[in-house]
XYZ file of C-alpha atoms in Angstrom:
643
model
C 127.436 100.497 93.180
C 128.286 97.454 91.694
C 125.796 95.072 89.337
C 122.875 93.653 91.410
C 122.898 89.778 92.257
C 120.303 88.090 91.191
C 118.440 85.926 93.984
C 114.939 84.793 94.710
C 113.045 87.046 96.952
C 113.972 85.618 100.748
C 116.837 85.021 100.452
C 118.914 88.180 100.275
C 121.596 89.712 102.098
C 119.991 92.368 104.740
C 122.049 95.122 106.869
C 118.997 94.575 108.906
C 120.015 92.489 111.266
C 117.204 90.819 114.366
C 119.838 92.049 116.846
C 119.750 95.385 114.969
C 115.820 95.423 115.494
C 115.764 94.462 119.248
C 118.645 95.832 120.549
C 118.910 99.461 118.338
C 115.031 100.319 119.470
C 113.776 101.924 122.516
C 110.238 102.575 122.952
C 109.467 105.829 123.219
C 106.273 107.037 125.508
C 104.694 110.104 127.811
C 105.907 113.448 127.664
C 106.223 116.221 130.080
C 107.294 119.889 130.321
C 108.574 121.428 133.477
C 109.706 124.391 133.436
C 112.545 124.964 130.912
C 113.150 120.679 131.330
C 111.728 118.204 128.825
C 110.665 114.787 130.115
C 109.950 111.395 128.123
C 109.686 107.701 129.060
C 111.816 105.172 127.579
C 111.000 101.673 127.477
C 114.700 99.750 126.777
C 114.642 95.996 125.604
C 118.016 95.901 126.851
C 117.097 96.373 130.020
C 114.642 93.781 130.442
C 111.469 96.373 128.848
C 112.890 99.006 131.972
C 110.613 101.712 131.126
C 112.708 104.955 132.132
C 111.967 108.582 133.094
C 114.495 110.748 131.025
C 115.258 114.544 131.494
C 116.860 117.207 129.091
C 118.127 120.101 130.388
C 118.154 123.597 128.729
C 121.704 123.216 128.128
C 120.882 119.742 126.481
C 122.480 117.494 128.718
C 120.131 114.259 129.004
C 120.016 112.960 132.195
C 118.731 109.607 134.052
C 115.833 110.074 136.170
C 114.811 106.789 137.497
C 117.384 104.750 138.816
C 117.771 100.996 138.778
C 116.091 98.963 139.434
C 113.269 100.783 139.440
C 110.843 100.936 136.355
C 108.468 103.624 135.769
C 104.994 101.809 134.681
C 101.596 101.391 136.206
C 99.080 98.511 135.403
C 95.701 99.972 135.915
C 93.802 98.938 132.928
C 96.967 96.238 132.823
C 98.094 98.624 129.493
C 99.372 101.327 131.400
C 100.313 104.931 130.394
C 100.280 107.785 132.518
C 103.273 106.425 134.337
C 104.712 109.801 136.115
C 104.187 113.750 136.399
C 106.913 116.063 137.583
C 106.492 119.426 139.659
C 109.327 121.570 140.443
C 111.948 119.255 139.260
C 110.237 116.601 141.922
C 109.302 113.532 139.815
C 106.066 111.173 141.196
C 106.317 107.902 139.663
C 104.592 104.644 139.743
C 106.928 101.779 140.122
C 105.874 98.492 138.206
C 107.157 95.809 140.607
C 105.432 96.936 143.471
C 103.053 99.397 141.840
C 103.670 102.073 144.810
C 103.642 105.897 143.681
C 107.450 107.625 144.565
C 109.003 110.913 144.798
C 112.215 111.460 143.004
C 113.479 114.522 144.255
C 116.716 115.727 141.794
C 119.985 114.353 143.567
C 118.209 112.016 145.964
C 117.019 108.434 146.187
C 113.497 106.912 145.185
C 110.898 107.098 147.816
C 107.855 105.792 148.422
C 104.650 107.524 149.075
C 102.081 105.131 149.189
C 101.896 101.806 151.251
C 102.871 98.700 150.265
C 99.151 97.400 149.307
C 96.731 96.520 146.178
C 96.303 99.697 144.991
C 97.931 100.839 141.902
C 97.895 104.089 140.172
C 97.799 106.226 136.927
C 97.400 109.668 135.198
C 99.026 111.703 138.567
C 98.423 115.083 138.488
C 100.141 117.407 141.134
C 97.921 119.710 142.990
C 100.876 121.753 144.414
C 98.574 124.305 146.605
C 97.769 121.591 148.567
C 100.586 119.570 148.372
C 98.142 116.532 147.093
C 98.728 113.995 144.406
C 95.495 113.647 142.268
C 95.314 110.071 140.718
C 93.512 107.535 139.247
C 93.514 104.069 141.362
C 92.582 100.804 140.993
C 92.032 98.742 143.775
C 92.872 94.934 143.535
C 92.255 94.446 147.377
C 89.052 91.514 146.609
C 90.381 88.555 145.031
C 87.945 87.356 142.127
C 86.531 90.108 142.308
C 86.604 93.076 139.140
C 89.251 96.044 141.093
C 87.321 98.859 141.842
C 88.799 102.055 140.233
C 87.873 105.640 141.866
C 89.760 109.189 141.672
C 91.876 110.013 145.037
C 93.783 112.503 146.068
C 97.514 111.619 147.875
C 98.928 113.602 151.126
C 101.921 114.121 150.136
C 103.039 114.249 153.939
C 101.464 111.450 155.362
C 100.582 109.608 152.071
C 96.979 109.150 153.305
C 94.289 108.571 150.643
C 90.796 110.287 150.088
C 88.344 109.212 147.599
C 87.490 112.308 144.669
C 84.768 110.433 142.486
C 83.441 106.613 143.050
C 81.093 104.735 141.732
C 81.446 103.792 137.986
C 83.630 101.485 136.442
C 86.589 104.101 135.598
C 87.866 106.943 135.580
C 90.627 108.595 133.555
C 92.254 112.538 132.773
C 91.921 114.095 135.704
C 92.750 117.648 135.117
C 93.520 120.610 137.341
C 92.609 124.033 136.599
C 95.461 126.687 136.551
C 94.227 128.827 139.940
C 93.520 125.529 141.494
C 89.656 125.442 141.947
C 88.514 122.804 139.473
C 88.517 119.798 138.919
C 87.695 117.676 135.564
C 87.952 113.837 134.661
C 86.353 111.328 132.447
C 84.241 108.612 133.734
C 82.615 105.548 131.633
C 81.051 102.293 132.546
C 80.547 98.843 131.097
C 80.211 97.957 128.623
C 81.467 100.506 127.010
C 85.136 101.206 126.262
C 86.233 105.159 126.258
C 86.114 105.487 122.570
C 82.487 104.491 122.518
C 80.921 106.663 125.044
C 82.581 108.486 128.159
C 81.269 111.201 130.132
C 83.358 114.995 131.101
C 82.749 116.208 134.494
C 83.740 119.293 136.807
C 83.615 120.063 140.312
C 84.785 123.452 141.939
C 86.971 122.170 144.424
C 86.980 123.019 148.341
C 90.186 123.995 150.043
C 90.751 120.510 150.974
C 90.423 119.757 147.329
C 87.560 118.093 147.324
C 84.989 118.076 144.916
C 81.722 120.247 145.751
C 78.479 119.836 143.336
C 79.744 117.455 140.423
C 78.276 118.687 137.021
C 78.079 116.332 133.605
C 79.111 119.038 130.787
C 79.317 116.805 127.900
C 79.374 113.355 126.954
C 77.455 109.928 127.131
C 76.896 106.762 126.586
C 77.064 107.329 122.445
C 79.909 110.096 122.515
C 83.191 109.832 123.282
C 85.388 112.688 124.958
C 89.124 112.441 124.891
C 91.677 114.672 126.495
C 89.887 117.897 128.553
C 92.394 120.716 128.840
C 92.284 123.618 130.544
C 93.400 126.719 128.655
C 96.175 129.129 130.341
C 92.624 131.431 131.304
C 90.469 128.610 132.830
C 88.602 127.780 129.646
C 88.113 123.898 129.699
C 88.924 122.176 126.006
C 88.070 118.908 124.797
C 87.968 116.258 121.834
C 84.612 115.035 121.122
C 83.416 112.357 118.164
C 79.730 114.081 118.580
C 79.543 114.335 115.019
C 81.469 111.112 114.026
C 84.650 112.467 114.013
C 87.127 113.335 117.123
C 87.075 117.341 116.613
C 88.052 119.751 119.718
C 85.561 121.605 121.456
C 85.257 124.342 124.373
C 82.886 125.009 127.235
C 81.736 128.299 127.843
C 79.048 130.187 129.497
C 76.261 128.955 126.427
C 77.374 125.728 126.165
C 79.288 123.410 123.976
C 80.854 125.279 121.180
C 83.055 123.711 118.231
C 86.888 124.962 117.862
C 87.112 123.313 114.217
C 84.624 121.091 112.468
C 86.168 118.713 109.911
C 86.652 114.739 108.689
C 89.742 114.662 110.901
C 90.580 112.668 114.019
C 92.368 114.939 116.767
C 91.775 111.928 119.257
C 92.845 108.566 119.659
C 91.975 105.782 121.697
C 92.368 105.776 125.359
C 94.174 102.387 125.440
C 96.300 103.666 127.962
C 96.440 106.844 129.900
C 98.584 110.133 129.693
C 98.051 110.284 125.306
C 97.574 113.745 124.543
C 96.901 115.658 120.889
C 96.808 119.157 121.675
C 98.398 121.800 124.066
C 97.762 125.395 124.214
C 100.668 127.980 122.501
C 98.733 130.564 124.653
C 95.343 131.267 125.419
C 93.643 131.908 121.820
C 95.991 129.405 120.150
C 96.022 125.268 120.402
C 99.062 123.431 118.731
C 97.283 119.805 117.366
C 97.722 116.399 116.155
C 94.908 115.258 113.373
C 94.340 112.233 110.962
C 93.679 112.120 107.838
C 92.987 109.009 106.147
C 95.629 107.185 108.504
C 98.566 109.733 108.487
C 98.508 112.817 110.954
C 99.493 116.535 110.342
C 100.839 119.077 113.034
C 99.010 122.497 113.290
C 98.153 125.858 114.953
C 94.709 126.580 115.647
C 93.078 129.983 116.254
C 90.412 129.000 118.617
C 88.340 132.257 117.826
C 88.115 132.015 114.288
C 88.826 128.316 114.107
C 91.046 129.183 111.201
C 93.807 125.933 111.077
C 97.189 126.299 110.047
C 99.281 123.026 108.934
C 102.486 123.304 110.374
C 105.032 121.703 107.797
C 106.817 118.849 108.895
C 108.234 115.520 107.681
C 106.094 113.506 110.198
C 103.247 111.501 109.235
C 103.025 110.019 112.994
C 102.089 112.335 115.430
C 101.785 111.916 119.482
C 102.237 113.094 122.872
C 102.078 116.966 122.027
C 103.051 118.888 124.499
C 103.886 122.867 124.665
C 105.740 124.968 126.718
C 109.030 127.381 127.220
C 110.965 124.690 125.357
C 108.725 125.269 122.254
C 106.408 122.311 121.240
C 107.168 119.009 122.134
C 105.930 115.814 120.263
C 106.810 112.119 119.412
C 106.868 111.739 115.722
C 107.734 109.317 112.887
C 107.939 109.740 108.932
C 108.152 106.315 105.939
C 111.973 107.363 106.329
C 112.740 108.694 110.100
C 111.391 106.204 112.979
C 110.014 107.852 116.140
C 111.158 110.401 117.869
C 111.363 112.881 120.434
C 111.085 116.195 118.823
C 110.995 119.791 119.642
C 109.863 122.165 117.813
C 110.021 126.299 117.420
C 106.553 127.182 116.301
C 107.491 130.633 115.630
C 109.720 128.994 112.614
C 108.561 125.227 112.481
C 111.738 124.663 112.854
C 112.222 121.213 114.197
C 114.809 119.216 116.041
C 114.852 115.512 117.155
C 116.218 115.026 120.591
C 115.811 111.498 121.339
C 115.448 108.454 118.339
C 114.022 104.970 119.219
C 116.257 103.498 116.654
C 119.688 104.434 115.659
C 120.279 102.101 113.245
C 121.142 104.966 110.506
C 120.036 103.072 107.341
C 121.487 103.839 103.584
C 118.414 105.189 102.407
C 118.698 102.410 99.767
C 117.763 99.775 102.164
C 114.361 101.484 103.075
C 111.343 100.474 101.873
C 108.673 103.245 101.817
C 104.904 102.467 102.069
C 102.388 103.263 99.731
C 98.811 103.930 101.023
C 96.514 101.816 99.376
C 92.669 101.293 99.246
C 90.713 98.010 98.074
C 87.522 97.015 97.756
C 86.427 94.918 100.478
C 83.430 92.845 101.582
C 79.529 95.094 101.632
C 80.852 97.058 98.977
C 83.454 98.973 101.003
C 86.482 100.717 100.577
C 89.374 99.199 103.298
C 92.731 100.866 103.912
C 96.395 99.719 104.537
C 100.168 100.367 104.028
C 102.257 98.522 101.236
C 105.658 97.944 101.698
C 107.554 96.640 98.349
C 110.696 94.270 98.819
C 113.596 97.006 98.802
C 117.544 96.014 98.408
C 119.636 97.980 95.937
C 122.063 94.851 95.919
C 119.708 92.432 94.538
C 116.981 91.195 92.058
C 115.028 88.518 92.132
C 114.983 86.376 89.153
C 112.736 87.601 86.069
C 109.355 86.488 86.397
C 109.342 85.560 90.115
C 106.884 87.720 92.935
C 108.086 88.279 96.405
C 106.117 86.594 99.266
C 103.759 89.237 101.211
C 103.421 89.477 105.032
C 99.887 90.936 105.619
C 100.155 92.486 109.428
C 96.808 92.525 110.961
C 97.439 95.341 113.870
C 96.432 94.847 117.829
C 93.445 96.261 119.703
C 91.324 95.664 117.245
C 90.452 99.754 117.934
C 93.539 100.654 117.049
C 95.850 101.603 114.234
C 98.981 101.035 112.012
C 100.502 104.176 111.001
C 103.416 104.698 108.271
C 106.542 105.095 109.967
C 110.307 103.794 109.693
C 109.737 100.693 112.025
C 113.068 97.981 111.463
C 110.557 95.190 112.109
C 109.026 95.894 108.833
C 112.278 96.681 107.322
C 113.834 93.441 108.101
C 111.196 91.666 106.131
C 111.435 94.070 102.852
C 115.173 94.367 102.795
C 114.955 90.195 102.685
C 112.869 90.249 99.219
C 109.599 89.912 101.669
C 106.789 92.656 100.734
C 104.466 93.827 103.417
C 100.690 94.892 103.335
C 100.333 96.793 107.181
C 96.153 96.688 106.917
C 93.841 99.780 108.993
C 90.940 96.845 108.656
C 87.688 97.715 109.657
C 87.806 99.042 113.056
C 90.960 101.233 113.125
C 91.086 104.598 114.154
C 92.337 107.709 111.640
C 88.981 107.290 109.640
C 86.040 108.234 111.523
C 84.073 106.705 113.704
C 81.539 105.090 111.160
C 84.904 102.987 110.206
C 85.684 102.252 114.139
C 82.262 100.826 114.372
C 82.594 98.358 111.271
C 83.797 96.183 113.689
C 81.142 95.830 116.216
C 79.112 92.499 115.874
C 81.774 91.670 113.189
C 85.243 91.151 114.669
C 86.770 87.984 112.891
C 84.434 88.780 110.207
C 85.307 92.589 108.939
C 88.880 92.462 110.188
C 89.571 88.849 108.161
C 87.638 89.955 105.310
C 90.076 93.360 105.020
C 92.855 91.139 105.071
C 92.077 88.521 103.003
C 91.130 91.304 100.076
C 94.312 93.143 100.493
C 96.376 90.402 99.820
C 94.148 89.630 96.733
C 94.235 92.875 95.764
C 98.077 92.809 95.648
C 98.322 89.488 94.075
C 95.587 90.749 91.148
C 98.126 93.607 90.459
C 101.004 91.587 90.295
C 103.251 92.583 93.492
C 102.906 89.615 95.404
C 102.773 85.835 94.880
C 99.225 84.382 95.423
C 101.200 80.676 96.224
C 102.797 82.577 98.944
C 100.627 84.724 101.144
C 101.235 84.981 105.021
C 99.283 86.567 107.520
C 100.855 87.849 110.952
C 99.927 89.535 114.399
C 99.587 90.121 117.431
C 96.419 90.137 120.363
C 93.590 90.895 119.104
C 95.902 91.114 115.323
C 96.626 87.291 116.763
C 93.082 86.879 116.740
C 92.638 87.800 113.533
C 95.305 85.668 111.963
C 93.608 82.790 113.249
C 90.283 83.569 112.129
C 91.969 84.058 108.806
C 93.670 80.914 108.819
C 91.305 78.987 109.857
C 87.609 80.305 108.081
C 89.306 81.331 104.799
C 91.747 79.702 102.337
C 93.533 82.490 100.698
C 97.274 82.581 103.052
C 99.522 79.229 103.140
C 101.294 80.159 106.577
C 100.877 82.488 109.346
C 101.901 83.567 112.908
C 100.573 84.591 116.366
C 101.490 86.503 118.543
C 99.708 86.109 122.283
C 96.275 86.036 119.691
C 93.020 85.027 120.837
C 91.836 81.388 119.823
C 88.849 81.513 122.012
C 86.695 84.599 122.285
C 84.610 82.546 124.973
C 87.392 82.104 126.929
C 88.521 85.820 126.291
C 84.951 86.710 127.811
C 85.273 84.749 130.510
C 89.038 85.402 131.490
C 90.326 88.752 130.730
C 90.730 91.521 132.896
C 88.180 94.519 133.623
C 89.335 96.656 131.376
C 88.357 94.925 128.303
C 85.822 92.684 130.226
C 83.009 93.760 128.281
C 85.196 94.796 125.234
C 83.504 92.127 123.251
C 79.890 92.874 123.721
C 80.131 95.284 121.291
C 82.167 93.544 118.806
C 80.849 89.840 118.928
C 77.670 90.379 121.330
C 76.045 90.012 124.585
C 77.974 87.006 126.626
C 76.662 84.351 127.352
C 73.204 85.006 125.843
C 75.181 84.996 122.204
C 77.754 82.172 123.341
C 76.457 80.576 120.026
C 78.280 83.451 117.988
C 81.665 83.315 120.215
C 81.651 79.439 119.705
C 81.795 80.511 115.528
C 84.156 83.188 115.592
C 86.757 81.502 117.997
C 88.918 79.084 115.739
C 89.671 76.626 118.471
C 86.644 74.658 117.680
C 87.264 74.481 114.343
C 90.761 73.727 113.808
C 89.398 70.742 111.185
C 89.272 73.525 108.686
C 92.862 74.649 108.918
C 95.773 73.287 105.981
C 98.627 75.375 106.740
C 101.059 75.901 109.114
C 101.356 78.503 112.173
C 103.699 79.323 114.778
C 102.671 81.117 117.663
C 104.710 83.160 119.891
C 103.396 83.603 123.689
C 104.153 85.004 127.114
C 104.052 82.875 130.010
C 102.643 85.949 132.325
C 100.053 87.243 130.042
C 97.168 88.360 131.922
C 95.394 89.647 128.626
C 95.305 86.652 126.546
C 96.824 84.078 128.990
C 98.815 81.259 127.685
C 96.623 78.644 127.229
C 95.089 80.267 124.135
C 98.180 79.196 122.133
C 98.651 76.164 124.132
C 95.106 74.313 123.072
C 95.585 75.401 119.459
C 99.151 74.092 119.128
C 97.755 70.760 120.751
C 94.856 70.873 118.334
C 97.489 71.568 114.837
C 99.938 68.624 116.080
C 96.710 66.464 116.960
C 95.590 67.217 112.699
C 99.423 66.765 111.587
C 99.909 70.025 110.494
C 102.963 71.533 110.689
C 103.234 73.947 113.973
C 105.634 75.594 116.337
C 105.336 77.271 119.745
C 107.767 79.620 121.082
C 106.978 80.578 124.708
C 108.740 82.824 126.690
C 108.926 83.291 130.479
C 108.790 86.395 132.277
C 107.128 88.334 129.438
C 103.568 89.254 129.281
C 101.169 90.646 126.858
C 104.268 91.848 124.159
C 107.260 90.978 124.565
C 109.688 94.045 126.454
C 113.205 92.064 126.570
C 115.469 92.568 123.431
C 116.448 88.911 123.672
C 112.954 87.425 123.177
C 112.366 90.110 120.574
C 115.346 88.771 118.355
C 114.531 84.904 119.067
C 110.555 85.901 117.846
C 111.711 87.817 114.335
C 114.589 85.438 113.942
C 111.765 82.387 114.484
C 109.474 83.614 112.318
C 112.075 84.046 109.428
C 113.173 80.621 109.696
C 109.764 79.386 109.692
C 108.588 80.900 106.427
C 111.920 79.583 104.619
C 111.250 75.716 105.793
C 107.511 76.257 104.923
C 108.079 78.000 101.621
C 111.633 76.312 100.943
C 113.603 79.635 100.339
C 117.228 79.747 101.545
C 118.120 82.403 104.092
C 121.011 84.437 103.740
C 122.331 84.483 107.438
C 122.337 81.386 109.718
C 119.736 81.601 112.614
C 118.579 79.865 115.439
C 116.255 77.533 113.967
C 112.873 77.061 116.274
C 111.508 73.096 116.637
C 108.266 72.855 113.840
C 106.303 69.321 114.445
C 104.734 67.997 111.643
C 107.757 68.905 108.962
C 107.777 67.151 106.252
């Protein structure tokens, strides 16, 4: 390798190209076993955000499921998940265009099985005894009205409906027992979201399969149950945060009895449906996903002694865990591998990766791998994140200069950033641009006493988390205080502006579909996250007083630095006239601003095109704002206000 060049942080040479990053990544989703056959969804930017059913035979041919145009994704809960099951080589799919449930038998053509209506449906489970599809389903049929969601079961004949369980708000995991004569499901109500209280029910079923005799078995309003399995033997499993952690559980004849008590998470949040953690190696041993302190570990549990083995592997992402004849099936990522399909022998722990989202085989040299880091943050408290240093063997930056820092506030807010090979981040550090990915107050992978820092606090906690990060950096010398940016996207969106616009510490920013006004987010969102914000701002509209503070549309006075904001024209989530008001609002104050909107996309943005012009936009922003060059022409994006 030849001498490095020497060139101010920003402006260096990347292999990591924005084409590289939207067209060389597929998102990977749901997994399935059938028989001998491994199933996954892939979601390809290429093809518009297609979200496809893939199938790999024993003999490892990978085969096309889905046809065109057809695109395997629900909207109940508008996030999705849950998108197909498959039976006997017979796929059931719901179709995102016109939200119908189809059969894909292998060789033939799509075909429908439900009407043409406003139904749409999720989680399918096939109840092959009596050839019925068991579903979740949301009913859109009242206009201005919330949909009304309900469990049903599907003739598979005649396609006719009947109603399981009705009544609360939703319902999600419906789950079969192996002989056929139970039933369980979650069920939750506003205004609660699933990882603050659900409830586990189970019904013996009739021959019909209907449910006889309903019984609660665990849960409520203040515990949240993820994921009830049944074990090969009828036992039913589940995760349950009863003690402030998500630890797996199992019902027997005296009751609720723990499989392994520890500070781990073995759930997740139920954004979407079909996530699972855990499947059964037989019936005394569980294969799991847990979380420690933001990175997760693969292991075998012995559910009579509760003795847990960690199963060695390179991934520090773990999801979708599946088992089977194939061997264990998960999607995993490592700081140096991005996700992945994987299979693995848990006889050995040997591993093999079947499917990549990203083939963009990078020299090692090029990657920039994270550092976990913990600061001191507002109440005396101890927040957590992922540092990223600038990382291109070809260059230095000139003595005495510090790189820039992109601090990523993640989407949900209940969510989490985990540390994986992703080329979005990569573009940025192979540039000379550090990044700080923050698990503010109010991820998951820490407990639930962390999840709940949120609640009355959101644009408070989550600001406050990033704000310190980036000082914490600065103080130890790895990133210029001059030059701090903040970034994200939703409720990560929302966050950026809050940070913008209450606090003083980043000179430029972007956002993504954010929130600017949480009273308008009350008022407008769908039912899913309806009431999302009683618990993390407060009642609506007795407390309209706090939404009017914490929404930085009314108080764009305060701002001094420039944003762009990036938006979908069909967002249903946070709908465009967020963005729209507070771009109005920056040109009104002369500040420098730019708005990128795209049509056809809605809440993230699915087409590899619009995924380039957003990375490639934000890039060019930065350098006019901060006045670095950039190494590789790009399509510059309008800013008002320039100087």
């Amino acid at each position: 390798m030849g001498a490095r060049r020497t060139t101010p942080y920003g402006s260096w040479e990347s292999p990591v190209s924005s084409e590289m990053v939207a067209r060389g990544s597929v998102g990977l989703g749901q997994t399935a076993l059938d028989g001998r056959d491994i199933y996954w969804l892939e979601s390809r930017p290429e093809e518009g955000g297609r979200n496809v059913v893939v199938r790999r035979t024993p003999e490892g041919r990978v085969e096309e499921v889905t046809p065109q145009p057809f695109n395997a994704r629900t909207r109940v809960h508008e996030y999705g998940g849950g998108d197909f099951a498959v039976h006997d080589g017979v796929v059931y799919f719901s179709n995102f265009s016109d939200q119908r449930l189809y059969r894909q038998s292998p060789g033939g053509e799509p075909e429908p099985i439900t009407p043409d209506s406003t139904r749409r449906y999720a989680d399918t489970v096939v109840d092959a005894r009596r050839g019925l599809l068991i579903t979740v389903c949301e009913d859109h049929e009242e206009a201005g009205r919330e949909p009304e969601n309900r469990l049903v079961a599907i003739d598979l004949e005649g396609g006719s409906e009947r109603v399981l369980a009705s009544g609360n708000d939703f319902y999600s995991s419906p789950r079969l027992s192996p002989d056929g004569t139970r039933l369980a499901w979650l069920t939750w109500n506003h205004p609660n979201m699933p990882w603050d209280g659900t409830e586990l029910w189970v019904a013996e079923l009739n021959e019909k399969g209907s449910p006889k005799d309903p019984v609660r078995v665990a849960g409520g309003e203040e515990e949240s149950i993820f994921q009830p399995e049944w074990s090969p033997e009828g036992e039913l499993c589940f995760v349950s945060d009863r003690t402030g952690w998500w630890n797996l559980y199992r019902l027997t004849e005296g009751g609720v009895e723990p499989l392994c008590e520890m500070e781990a998470e073995f759930g997740v949040p139920q954004w979407v449906f079909g996530t699972s953690t855990y499947a059964f190696l037989s019936p005394t041993t569980i294969v799991c996903s847990y979380i420690e302190r933001g990175i997760s570990h693969l292991a075998r549990l012995h559910v009579g002694s509760g003795d847990l083995e960690e199963i060695k592997t390179p991934y520090q992402a773990i999801s979708h865990v599946r088992s089977g004849d194939p061997g264990v099936i998960f999607i995993g990522g490592s700081p140096t591998e991005p996700l992945s399909v994987v299979r693995l022998d848990p006889a050995t722990g040997v591993h093999e990766v079947l499917r990549c989202s990203s083939e963009l085989g990078l020299d090692p040299t090029y990657i920039s791998v994270p550092e976990p880091v913990e600061f001191p943050t507002g109440g005396g408290l101890t927040a957590h994140a992922f540092f990223y240093p600038p990382k291109n063997e070809n260059y230095a930056a000139p003595e005495g200069e510090l790189p820039p820092l992109v601090v990523k506030s993640h989407g949900g807010p209940t969510s989490m950033t985990t540390p994986t090979l992703r080329p979005q981040i990569q573009y940025w550090t192979s540039r000379g641009i550090a990044v700080l990915d923050v698990n503010y107050g109010g991820s998951t992978g820490y407990g639930r006493e962390y999840r709940r820092r949120l609640y009355g606090r959101w644009g408070v906690v989550d600001v406050d988390d990033c704000v310190n990060g980036a000082r914490h950096l600065a103080e130890r010398g790895l990133a210029d205080a001059e030059r701090l940016i903040i970034t994200g996207g939703s409720a990560g969106g929302y966050t950026t502006l809050c940070a913008l616009t209450f606090r003083d510490t980043f000179g430029a920013g972007a956002s993504y579909y954010g929130v600017s006004d949480a009273e308008a987010l009350a008022r407008e969102t769908h039912k899913f996250e309806s009431r999302y914000l009683e618990h993390l701002i407060g009642p609506y509209p007795q407390r309209a007083d706090l939404y009017r503070e914490r929404s930085p549309i009314h108080f764009t006075e305060r701002l001094s630095c420039p944003v762009i904001f990036f938006q979908g024209l069909e967002d249903e989530v946070v709908p465009p006239n967020q963005a729209e008001r507070m771009v109005e609002a920056l040109k009104e104050r002369g500040l420098p601003v730019a708005y990128v909107p795209f049509e056809g996309e809605q809440h993230g943005f699915r087409r590899a095109e619009n995924v380039k012009r957003a990375l490639e936009g934000e890039l060019y922003f930065y350098s006019r704002v901060f006045g670095f060059d950039l190494a590789d022409p790009v399509e510059p994006v309008r800013i008002e206000n320039l100087p």
